[in-house]
Each structure stands twice: as C-alpha cells, then as structure tokens.
mmCIF file of C-alpha atoms in Angstrom:
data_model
loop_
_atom_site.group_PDB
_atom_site.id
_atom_site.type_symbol
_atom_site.label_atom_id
_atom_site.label_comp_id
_atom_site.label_asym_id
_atom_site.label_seq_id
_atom_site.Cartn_x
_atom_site.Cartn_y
_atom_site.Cartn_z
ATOM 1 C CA UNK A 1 0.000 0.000 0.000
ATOM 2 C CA UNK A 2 3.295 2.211 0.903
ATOM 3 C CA UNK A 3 4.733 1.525 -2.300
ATOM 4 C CA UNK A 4 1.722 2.452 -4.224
ATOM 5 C CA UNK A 5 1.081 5.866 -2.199
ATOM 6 C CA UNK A 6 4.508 6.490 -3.373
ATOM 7 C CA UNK A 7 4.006 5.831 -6.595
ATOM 8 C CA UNK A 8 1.564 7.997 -6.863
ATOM 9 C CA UNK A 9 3.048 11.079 -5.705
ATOM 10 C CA UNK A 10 6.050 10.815 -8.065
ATOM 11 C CA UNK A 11 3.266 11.325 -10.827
ATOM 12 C CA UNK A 12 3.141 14.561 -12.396
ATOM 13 C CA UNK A 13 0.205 16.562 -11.144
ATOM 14 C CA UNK A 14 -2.001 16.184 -14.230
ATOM 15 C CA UNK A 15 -1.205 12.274 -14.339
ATOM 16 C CA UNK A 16 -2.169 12.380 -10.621
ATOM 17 C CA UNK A 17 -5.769 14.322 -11.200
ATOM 18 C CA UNK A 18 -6.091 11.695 -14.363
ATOM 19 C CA UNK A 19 -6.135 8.879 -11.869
ATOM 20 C CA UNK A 20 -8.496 10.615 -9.430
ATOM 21 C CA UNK A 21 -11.060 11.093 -12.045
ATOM 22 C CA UNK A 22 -10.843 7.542 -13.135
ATOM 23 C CA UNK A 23 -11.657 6.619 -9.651
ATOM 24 C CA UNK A 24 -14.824 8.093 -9.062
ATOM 25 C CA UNK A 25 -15.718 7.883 -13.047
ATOM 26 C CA UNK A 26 -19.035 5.398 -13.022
ATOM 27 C CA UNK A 27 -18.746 2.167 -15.333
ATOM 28 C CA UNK A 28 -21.921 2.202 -16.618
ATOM 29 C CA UNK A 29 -21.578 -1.500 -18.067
ATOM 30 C CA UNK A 30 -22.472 -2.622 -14.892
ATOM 31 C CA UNK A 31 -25.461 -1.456 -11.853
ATOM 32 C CA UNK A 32 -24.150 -1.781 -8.558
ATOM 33 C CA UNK A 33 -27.825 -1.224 -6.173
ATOM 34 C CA UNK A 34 -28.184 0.954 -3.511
ATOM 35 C CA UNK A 35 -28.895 -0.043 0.077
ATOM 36 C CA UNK A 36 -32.892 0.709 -0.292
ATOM 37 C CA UNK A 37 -32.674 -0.994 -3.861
ATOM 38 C CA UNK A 38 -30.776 -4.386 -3.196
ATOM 39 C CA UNK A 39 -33.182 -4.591 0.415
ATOM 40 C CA UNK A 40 -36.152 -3.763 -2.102
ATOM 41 C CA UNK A 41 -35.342 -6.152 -4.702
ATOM 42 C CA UNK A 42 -34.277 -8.792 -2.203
ATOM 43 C CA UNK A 43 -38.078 -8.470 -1.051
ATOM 44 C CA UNK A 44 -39.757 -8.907 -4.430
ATOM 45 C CA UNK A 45 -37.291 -11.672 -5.533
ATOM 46 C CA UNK A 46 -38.141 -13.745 -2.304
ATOM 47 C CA UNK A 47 -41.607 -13.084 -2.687
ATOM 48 C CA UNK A 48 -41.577 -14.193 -6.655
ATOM 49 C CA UNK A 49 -39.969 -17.392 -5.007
ATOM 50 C CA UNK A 50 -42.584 -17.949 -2.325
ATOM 51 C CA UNK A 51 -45.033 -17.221 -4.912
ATOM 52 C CA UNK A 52 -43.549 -20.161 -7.227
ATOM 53 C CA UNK A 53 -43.426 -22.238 -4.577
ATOM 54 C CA UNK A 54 -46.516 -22.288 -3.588
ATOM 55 C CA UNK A 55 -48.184 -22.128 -7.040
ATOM 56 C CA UNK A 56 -46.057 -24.922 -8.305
ATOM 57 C CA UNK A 57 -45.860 -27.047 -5.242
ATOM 58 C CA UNK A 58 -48.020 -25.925 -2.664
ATOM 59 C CA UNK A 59 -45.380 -26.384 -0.253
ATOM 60 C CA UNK A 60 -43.495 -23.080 1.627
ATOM 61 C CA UNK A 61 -40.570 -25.699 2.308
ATOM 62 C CA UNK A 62 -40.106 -25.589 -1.497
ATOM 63 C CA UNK A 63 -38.703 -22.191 -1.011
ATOM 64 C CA UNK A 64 -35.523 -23.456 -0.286
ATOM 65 C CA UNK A 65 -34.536 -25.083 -2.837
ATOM 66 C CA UNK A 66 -35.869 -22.301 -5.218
ATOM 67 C CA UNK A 67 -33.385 -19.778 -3.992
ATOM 68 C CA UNK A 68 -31.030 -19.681 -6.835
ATOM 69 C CA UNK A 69 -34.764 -17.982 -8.547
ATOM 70 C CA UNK A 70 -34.353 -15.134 -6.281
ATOM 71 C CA UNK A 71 -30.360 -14.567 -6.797
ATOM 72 C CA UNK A 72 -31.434 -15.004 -10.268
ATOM 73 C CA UNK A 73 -34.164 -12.172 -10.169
ATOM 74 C CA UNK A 74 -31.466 -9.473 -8.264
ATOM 75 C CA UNK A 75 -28.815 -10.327 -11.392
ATOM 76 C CA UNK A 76 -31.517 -9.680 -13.974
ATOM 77 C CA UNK A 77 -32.637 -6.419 -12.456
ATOM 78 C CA UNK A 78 -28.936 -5.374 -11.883
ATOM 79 C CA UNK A 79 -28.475 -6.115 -16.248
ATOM 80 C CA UNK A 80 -31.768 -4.477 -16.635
ATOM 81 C CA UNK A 81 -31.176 -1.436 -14.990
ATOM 82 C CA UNK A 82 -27.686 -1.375 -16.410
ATOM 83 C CA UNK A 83 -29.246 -0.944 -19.887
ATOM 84 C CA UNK A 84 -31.896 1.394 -19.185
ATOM 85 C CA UNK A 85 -28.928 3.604 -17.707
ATOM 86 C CA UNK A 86 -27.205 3.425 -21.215
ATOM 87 C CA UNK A 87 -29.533 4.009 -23.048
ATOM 88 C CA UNK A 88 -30.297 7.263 -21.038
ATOM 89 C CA UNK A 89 -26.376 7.772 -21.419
ATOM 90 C CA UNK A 90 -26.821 7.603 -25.292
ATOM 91 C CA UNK A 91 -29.750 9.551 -25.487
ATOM 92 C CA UNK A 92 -27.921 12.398 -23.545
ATOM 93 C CA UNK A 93 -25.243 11.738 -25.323
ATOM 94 C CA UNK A 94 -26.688 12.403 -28.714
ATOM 95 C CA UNK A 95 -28.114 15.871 -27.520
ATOM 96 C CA UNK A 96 -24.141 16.649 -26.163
ATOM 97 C CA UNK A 97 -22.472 16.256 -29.639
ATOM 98 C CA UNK A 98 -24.993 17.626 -32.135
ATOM 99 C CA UNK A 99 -24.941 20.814 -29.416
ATOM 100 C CA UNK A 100 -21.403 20.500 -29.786
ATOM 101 C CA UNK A 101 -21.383 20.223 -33.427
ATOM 102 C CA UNK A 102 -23.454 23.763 -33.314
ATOM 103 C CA UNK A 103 -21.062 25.517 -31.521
ATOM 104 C CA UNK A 104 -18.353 23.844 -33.693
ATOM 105 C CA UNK A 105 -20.099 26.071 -36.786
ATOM 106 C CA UNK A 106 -20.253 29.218 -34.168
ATOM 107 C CA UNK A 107 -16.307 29.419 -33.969
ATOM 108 C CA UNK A 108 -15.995 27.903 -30.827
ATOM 109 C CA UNK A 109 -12.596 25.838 -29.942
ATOM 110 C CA UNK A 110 -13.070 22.299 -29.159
ATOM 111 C CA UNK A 111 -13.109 22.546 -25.151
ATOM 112 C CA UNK A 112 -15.401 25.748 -24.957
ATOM 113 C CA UNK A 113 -17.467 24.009 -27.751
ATOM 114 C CA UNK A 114 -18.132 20.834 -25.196
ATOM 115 C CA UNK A 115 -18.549 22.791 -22.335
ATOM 116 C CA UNK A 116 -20.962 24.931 -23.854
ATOM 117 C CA UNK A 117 -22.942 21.942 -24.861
ATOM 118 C CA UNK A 118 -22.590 20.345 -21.457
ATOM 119 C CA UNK A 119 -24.336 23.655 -20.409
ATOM 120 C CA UNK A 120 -27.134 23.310 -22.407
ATOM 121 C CA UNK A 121 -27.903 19.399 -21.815
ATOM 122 C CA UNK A 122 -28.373 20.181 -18.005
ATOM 123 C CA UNK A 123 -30.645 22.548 -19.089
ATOM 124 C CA UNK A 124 -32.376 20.501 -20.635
ATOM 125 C CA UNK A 125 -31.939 17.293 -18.615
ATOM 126 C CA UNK A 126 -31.275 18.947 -15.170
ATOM 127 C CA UNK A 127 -28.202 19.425 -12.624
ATOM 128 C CA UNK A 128 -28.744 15.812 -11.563
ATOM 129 C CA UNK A 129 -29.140 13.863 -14.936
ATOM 130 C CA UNK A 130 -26.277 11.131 -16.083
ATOM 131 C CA UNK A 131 -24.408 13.564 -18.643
ATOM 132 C CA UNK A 132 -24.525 16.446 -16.366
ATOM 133 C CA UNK A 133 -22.269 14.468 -13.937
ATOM 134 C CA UNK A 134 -20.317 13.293 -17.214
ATOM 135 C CA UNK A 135 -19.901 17.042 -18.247
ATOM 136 C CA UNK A 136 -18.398 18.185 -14.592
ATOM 137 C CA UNK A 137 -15.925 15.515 -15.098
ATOM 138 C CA UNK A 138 -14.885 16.937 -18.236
ATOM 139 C CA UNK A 139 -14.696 20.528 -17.140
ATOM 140 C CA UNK A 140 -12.384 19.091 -14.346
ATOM 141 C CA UNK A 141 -10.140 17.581 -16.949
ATOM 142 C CA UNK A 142 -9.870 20.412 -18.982
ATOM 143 C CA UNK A 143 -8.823 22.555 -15.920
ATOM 144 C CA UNK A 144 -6.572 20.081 -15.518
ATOM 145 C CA UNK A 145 -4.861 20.141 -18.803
ATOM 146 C CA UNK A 146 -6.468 16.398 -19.312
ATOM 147 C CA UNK A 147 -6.636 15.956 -23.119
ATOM 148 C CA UNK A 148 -10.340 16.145 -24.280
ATOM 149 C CA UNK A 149 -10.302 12.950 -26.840
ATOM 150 C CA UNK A 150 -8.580 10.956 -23.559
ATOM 151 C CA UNK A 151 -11.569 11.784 -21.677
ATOM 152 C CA UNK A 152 -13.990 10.727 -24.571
ATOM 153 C CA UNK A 153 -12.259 7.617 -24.912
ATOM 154 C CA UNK A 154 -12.624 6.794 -21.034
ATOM 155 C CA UNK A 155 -16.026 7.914 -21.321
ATOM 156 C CA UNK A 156 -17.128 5.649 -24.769
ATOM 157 C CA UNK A 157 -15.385 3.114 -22.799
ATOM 158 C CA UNK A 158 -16.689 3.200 -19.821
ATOM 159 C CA UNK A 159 -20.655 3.676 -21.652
ATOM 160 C CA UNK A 160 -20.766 0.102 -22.810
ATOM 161 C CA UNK A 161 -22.444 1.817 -26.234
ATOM 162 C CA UNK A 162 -20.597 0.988 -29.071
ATOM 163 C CA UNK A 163 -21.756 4.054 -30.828
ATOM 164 C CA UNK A 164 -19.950 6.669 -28.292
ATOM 165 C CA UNK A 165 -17.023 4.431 -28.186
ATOM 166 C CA UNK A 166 -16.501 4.889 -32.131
ATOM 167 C CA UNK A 167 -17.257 8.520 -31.700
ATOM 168 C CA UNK A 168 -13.839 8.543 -29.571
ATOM 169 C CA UNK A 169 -12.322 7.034 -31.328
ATOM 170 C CA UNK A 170 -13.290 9.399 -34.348
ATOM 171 C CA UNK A 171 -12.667 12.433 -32.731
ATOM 172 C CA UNK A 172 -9.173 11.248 -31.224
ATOM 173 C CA UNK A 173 -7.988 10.751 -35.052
ATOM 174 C CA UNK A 174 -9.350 13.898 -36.086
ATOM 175 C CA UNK A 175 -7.616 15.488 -33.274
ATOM 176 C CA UNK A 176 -4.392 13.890 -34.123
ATOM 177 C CA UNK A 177 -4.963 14.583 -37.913
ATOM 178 C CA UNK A 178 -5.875 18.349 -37.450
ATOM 179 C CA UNK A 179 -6.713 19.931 -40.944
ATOM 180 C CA UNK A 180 -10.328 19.761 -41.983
ATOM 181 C CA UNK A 181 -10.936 18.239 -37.676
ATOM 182 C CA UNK A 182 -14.031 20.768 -37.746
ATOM 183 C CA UNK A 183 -15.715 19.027 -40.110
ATOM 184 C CA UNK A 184 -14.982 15.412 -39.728
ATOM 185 C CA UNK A 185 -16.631 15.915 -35.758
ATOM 186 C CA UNK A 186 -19.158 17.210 -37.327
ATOM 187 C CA UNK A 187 -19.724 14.706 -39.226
ATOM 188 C CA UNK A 188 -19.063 11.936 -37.173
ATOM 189 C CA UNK A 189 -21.636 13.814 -34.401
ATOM 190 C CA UNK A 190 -24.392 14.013 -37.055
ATOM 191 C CA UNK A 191 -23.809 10.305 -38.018
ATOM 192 C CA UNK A 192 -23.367 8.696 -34.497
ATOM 193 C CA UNK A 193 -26.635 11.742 -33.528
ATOM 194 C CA UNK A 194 -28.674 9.294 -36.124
ATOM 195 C CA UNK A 195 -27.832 5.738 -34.999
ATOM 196 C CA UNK A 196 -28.395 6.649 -31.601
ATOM 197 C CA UNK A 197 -32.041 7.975 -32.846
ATOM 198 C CA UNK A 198 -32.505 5.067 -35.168
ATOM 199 C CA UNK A 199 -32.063 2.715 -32.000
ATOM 200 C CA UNK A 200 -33.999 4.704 -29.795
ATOM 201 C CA UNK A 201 -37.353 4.533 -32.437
ATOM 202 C CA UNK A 202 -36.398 0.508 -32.760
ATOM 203 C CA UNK A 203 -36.913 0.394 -28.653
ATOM 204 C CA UNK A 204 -40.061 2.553 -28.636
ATOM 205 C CA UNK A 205 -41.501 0.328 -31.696
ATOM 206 C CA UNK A 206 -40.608 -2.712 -29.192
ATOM 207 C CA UNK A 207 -42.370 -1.284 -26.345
ATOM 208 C CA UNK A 208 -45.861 -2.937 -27.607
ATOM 209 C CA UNK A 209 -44.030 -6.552 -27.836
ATOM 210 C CA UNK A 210 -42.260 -5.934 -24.437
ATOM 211 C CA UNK A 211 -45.493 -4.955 -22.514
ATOM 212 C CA UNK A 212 -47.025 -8.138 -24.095
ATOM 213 C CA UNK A 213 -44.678 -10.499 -23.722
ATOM 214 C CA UNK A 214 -44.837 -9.405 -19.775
ATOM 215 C CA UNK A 215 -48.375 -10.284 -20.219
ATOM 216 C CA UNK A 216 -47.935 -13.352 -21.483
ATOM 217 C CA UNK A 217 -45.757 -14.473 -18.451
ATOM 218 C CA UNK A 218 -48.841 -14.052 -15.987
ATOM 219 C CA UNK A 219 -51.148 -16.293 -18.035
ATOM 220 C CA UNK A 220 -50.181 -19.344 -16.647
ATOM 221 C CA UNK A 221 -50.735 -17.972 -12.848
ATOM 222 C CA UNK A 222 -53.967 -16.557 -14.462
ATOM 223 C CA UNK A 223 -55.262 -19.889 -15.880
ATOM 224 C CA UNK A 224 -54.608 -21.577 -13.164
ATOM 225 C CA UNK A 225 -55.761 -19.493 -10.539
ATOM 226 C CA UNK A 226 -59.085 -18.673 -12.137
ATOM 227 C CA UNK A 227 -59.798 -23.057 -12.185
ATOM 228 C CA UNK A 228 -58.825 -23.161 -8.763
ATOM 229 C CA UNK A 229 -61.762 -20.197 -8.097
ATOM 230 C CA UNK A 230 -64.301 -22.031 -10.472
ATOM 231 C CA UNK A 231 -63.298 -25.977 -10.108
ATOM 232 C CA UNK A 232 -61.498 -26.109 -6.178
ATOM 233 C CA UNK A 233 -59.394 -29.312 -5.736
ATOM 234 C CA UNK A 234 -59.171 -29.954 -9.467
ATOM 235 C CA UNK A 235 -54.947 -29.484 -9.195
ATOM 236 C CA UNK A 236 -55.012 -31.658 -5.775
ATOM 237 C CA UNK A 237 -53.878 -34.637 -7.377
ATOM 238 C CA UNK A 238 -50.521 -32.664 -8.861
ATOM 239 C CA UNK A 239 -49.890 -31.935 -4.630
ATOM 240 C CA UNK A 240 -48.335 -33.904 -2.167
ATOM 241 C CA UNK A 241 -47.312 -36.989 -4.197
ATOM 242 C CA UNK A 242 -43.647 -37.687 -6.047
ATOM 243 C CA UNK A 243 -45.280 -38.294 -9.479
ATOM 244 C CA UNK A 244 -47.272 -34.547 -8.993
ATOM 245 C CA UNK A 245 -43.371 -32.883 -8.060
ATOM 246 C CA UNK A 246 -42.248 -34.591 -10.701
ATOM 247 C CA UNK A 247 -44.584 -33.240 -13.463
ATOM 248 C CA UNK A 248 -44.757 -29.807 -11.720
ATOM 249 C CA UNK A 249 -41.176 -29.747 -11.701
ATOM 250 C CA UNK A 250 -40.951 -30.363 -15.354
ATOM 251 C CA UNK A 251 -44.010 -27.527 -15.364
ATOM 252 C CA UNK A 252 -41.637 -25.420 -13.957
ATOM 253 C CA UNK A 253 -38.837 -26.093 -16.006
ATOM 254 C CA UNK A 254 -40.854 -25.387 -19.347
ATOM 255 C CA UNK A 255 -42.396 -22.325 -17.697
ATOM 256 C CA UNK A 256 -38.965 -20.714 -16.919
ATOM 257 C CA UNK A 257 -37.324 -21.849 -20.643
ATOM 258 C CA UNK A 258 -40.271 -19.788 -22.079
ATOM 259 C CA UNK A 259 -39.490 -16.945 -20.111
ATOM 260 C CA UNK A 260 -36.044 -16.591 -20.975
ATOM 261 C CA UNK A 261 -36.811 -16.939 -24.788
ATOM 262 C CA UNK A 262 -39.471 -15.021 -24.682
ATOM 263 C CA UNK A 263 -37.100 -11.923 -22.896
ATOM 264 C CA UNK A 264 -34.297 -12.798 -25.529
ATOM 265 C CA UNK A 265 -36.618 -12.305 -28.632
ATOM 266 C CA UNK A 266 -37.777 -8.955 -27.615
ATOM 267 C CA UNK A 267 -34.358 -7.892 -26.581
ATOM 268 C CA UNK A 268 -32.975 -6.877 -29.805
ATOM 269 C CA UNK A 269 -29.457 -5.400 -29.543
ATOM 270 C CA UNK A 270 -29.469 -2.545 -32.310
#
C-alpha cells in the first residue's frame, strides 16, 4: 500500500488528477444497487420465489430449494437497470455532440465548444441527470490540462455503447490529424446523432411486444388461478405426491425456458 502511495506522488500533477477522475468515473456497463434498492429487490425476488413455490408445489418448504430464482431475479434487475442507464447515457449523449457540433459552426474551440454543450444538456436534462455528472468531469479535466479525446475515450469506454465508443475514437484521429478536424466531428456527431435515434425509435416500436410479452408471463398464474376459483381441488392430485413434483417440476422447467426466450426475442441489440 506504501509503495503504491509512493508511486503515486512521483506522478506529475495532471497524471495524478487523471487517476483521481478515473476513480470516481461510473462504469456504466455494470449497476451496482443501492442499500434501499438491493433490500427492495431482495423483497420482491423472495416473494416471486414464495409465490412459485406455492403455485407450483403448494409447499413453503419448497422455497428453499428455489433460492437460486431469487439470486437469479437481483442479477436480472442489476443487467436491466444497467441498460436502461445506457440508453439514457446515449440519449444524452446524442443531444451533447450535435450541441457541440453547433457551436463547432459558431467558432468555438473544441473545449469551450463541449462545455458549452454540457451547459445546455443540463438545461435541458437537469443538474442531476447522467451527462450532467459526465460534463463536470470533463470541465475538471480540462482545468486540468487532461486531453479532451482521452476523456472521450474513457467515457465511450466506460458507456458500454458501441456508438460513443466509435465517436472517440473518431474524434481522437481527427484530433491527431488536425486539418479539416471541424468538419470530420461534425460529421461523425451528425452520423453517431442518427444511430443513436434510429435505435432509440427501434426500442419505442418494441415497447408494444415488451409490454405483451410481460403479459404473457402471468397467463399461466392466471389460468390456473381462475380453475382453482371455479373448479377447487381440481390441481389436488398434482400436490403432495412424487409423481405430482415430478410433473410440476418439469411444469416449472418449461415455464422458466419460455421466459427466458421469450425476454431474448424482444431484446434486440441494435
């Protein structure tokens, strides 16, 4: 720990502030839940389990070995949340380069250009939105002397979006190749400003087949629950015996295979 403290101080001071903002940067490829959220989500996944115990076996004891369901749940709300964060990310993202681009054709430098565009996305997304946070990290660089495209690239790489990453990587060669750099970031904002809209319309056509699928998950608990109010004791035979936990089980098994396809079909990476 000595040797690293040391380390660290023999860095020049820009190399030092570098570091620092790569420590509190956010990787947005992955959700890490707050206290309220993980205790929150740790409630409805052990509920969802109770629930398929008891609908599948009638049995609380079957909770137990159903757990893995519930660990299962908190990972898939982590990934879920991760992409919803993205694609807020992009979205913001789209509106920070095209306002870029604009002040690009007003004469701006580079920098002031970004930083003027930062100032417009939190007025239009607030103080407290994702790229408002992004855009005090880049002011920090810049007052820093941090290079602008090295704090792109950390950003497209930290995004998980293939779309800002190639964006960095764009506007670190045009950098480096100075000349006409004005116009290829333009460019390159207006091109990466329409893929990032195009796959923003695909998810809002998808919205229909999302909202259905989710319906089509409750019909078995819907089926089943409405013979159980009309025809009581009709599923007492599938209770309570190995040969009725044997063909639940399998029940189960089919029930959870469909729900995974049935997520991965609607999920369409753009």
């Amino acid at each position: 720990m000595r040797t690293s403290l040391k380390w660290r101080e023999l860095l020049p001071r820009s190399r030092k502030k570098e570091e620092q903002e790569k420590e509190h940067a956010p990787d947005y490829r992955t959700y890490r839940f707050g206290g309220r959220e993980f205790a929150l989500y740790t409630l409805q996944g052990l509920g969802l389990t109770v629930l398929i115990a008891w609908f599948f076996y009638r049995s609380l004891w079957a909770v137990i070995p159903l757990l893995p369901l519930a660990a299962l749940f908190l990972r898939g709300m982590q990934e879920s949340l991760a992409k919803r964060r993205r694609e807020t990310l992009a979205l913001q993202f789209r509106d920070l380069i095209l306002s870029a681009s604009a002040g690009l054709q007003a004469g701006y430098s580079l920098e002031n250009a970004f930083l003027t565009a930062g100032e417009d996305v939190e007025r239009l997304y607030g103080r407290d939105s994702i790229m408002a946070a992004e855009v005090a990290v880049l002011r920090r660089g810049i007052e820093n002397n941090i290079p602008l495209e090295q704090m792109l690239k950390s950003l497209g790489r930290r995004s998980g979006d293939s779309d800002m990453e190639d964006f960095a990587e764009v506007f670190a060669i045009a950098r480096r190749a100075g000349g006409a750099m004005n116009d290829m970031i333009r460019r390159s904002a207006a091109v990466t400003g329409d893929k990032i809209e195009i796959s923003r319309e695909i998810r809002t056509l998808l919205a229909s087949r999302r909202y259905e699928q989710k319906i089509m998950n409750l019909i078995p608990f819907l089926i089943v629950a409405y013979l159980q109010f009309t025809s009581a004791g009709f599923f007492d035979v599938l209770y309570g015996n190995p040969a009725g936990i044997l063909i639940m089980t399998c029940c189960l098994a089919v029930y959870l295979a469909a729900f995974l396809l049935s997520g991965k079909i609607v999920d369409i990476e753009v």
